[in-house]
PDB file of C-alpha atoms in Angstrom:
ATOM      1  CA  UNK A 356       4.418   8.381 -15.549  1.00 55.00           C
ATOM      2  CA  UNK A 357       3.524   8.539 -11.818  1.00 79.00           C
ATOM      3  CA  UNK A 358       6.690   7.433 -10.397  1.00 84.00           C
ATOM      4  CA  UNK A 359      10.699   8.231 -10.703  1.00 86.00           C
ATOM      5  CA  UNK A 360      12.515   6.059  -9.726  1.00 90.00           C
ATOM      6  CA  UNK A 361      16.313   6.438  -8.293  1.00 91.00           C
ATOM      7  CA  UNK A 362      18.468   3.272  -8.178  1.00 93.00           C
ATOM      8  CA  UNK A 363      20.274   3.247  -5.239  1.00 92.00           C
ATOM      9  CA  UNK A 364      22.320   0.404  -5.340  1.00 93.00           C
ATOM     10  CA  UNK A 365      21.613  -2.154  -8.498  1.00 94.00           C
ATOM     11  CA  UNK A 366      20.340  -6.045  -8.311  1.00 92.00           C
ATOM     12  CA  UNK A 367      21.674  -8.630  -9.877  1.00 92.00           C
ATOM     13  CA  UNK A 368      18.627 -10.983 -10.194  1.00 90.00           C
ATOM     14  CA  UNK A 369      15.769 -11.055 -12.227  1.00 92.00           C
ATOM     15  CA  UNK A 370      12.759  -8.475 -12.193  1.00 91.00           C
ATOM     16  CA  UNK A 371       9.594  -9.872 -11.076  1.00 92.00           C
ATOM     17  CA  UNK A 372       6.202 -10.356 -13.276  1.00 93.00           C
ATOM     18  CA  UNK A 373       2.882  -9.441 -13.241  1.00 93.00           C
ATOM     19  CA  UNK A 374       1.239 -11.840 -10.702  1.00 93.00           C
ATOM     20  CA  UNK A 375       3.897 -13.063  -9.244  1.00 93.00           C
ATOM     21  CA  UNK A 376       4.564 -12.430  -5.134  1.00 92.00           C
ATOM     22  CA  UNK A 377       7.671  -9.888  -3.964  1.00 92.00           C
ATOM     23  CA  UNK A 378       8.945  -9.541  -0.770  1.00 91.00           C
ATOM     24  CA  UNK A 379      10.133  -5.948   0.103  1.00 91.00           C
ATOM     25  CA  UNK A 380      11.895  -3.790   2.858  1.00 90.00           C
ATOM     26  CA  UNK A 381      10.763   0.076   2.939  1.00 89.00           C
ATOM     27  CA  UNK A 382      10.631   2.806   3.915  1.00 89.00           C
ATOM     28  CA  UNK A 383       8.401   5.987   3.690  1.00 84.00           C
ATOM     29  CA  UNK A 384       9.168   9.449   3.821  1.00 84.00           C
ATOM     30  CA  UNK A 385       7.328  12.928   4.086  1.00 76.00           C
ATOM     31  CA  UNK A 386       6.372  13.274   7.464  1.00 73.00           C
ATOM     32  CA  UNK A 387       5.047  16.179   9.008  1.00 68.00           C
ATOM     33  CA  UNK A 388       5.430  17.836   4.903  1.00 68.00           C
ATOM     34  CA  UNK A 389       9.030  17.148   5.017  1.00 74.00           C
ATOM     35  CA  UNK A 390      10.056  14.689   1.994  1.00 77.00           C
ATOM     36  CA  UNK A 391      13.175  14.108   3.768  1.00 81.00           C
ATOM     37  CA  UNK A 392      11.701  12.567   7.549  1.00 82.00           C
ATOM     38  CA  UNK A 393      10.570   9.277   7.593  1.00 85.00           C
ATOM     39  CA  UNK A 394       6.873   8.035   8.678  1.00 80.00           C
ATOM     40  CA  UNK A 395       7.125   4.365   8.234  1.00 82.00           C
ATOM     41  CA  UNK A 396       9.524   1.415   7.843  1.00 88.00           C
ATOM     42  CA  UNK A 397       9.274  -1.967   7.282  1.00 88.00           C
ATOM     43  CA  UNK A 398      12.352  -2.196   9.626  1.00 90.00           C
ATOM     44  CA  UNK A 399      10.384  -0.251  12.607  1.00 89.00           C
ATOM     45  CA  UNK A 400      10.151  -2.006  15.664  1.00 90.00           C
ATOM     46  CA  UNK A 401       7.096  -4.825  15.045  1.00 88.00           C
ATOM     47  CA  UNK A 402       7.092  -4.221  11.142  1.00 86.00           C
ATOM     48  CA  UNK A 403       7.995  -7.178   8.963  1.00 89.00           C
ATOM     49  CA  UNK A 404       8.870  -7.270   5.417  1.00 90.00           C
ATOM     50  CA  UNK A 405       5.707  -6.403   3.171  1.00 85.00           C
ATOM     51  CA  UNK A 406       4.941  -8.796   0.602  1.00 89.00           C
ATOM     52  CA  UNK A 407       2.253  -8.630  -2.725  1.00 89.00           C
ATOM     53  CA  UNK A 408       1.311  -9.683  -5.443  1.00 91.00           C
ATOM     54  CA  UNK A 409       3.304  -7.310  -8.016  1.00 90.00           C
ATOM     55  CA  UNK A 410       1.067  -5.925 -11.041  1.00 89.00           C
ATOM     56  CA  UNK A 411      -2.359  -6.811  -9.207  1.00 89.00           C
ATOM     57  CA  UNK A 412      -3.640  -3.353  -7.898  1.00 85.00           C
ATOM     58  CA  UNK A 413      -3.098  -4.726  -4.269  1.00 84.00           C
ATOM     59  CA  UNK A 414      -1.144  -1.801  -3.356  1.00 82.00           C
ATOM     60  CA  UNK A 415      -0.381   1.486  -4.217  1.00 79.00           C
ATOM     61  CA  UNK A 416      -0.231   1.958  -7.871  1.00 81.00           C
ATOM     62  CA  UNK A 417       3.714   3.754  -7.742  1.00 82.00           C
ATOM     63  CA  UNK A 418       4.860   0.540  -5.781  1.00 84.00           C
ATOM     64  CA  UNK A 419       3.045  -1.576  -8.497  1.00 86.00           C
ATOM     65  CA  UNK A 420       5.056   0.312 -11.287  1.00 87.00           C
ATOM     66  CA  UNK A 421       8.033   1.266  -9.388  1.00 89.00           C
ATOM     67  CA  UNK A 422       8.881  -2.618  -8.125  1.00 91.00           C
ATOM     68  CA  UNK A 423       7.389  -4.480 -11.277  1.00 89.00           C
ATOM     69  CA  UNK A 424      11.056  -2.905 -12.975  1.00 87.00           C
ATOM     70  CA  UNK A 425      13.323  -3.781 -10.217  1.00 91.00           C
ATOM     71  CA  UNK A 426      15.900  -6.430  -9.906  1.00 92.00           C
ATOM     72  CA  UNK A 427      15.947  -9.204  -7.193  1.00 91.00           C
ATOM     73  CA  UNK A 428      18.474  -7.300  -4.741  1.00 92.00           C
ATOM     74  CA  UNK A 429      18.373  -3.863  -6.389  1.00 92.00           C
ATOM     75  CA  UNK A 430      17.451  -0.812  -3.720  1.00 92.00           C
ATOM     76  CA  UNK A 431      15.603   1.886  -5.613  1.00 91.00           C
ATOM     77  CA  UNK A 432      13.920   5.297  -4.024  1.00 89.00           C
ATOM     78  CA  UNK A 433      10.506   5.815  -5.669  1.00 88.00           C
ATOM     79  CA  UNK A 434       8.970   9.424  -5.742  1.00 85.00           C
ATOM     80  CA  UNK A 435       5.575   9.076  -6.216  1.00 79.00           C
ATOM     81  CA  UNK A 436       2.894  11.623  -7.174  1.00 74.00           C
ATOM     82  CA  UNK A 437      -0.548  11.731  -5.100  1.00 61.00           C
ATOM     83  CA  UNK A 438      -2.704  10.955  -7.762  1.00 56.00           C
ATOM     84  CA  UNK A 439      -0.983   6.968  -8.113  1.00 47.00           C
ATOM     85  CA  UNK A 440      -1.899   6.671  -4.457  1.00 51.00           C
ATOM     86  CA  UNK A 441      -5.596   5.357  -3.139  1.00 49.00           C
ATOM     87  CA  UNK A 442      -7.688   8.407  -3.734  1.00 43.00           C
ATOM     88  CA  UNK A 443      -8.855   8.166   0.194  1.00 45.00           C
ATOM     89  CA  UNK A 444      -5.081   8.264   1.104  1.00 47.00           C
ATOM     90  CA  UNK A 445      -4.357  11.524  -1.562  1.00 42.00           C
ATOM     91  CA  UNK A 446      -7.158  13.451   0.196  1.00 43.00           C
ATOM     92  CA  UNK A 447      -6.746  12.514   3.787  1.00 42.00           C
ATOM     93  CA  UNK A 448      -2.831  12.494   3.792  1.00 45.00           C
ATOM     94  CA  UNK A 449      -3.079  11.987   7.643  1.00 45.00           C
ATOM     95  CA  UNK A 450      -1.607   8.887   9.630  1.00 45.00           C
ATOM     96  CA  UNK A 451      -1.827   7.535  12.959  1.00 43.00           C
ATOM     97  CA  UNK A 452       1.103   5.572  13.365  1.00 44.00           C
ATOM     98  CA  UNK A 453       1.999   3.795  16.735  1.00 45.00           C
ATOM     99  CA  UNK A 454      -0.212   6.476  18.151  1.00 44.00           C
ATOM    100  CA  UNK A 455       1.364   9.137  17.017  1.00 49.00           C
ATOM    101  CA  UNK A 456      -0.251  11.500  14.356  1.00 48.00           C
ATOM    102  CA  UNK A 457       1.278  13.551  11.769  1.00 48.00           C
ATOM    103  CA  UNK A 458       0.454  14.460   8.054  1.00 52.00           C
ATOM    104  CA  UNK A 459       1.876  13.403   5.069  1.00 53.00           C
ATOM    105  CA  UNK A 460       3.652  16.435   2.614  1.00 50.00           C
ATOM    106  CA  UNK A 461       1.350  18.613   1.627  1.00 50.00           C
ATOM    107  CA  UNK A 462       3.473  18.904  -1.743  1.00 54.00           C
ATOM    108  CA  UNK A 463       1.532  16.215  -4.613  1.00 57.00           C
ATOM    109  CA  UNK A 464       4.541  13.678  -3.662  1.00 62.00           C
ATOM    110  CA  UNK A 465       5.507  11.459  -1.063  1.00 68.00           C
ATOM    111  CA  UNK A 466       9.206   8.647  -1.397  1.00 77.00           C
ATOM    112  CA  UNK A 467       9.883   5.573  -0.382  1.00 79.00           C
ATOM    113  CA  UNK A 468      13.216   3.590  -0.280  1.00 81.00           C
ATOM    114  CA  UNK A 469      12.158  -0.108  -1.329  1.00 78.00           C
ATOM    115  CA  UNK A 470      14.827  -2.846  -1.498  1.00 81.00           C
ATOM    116  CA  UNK A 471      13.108  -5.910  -3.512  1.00 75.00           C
ATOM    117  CA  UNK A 472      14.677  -8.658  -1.433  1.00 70.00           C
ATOM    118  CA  UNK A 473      12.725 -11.637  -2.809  1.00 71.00           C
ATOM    119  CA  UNK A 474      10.671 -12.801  -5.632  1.00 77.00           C
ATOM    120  CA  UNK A 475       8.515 -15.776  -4.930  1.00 75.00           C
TER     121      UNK A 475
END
């Protein structure tokens, strides 16, 4: 498997299906090679809540597996290794965000807090 996941607080809803649409806060960590800063949020200044399809391949493949097993409500962390990440974003693993650039951790993981907040 290409993702742990860490439940962080537990839902009390259902768990969404393949194809249907989720609606998710989050947060992503291993700036600068350090799992533990933060490079983007959901909650940033200008961000919005991120919302897919769940099971489609419309975003990164530890989000598709790490959400598709999460309740409505329930705040996970999700380690993710490199290789269940877009293969352009595994080799680069360099951002411009806001301006500001930084790498991502040059270890094969990067982690992101998600909190699955609705299921449409």
């Amino acid at each position: 498997m290409g993702v742990e996941k860490e439940v962080l607080r537990a839902g009390n809803g259902p768990k969404p299906v393949p194809g249907q649409k989720v609606t998710v806060h989050c947060t992503g960590y291993g700036k600068n090679g350090d799992l533990s800063q933060k490079f983007w949020s959901t909650k940033d200044p200008g961000q919005q809540p991120f919302a897919f399809k769940i099971g489609q391949g419309s975003v990164i493949k530890g989000w598709d597996e790490g959400v598709l097993g999460m309740q409505l409500g329930e705040v996970a962390h999700l380690r993710i290794i490199f290789n269940f990440l877009p293969f352009n974003f595994a080799k680069i693993r360099s951002f411009s965000y806001y301006n500001n650039y930084f790498t991502i951790s040059p270890s094969p993981f990067i982690s992101f807090n998600i909190f699955n907040y609705f299921i449409h």
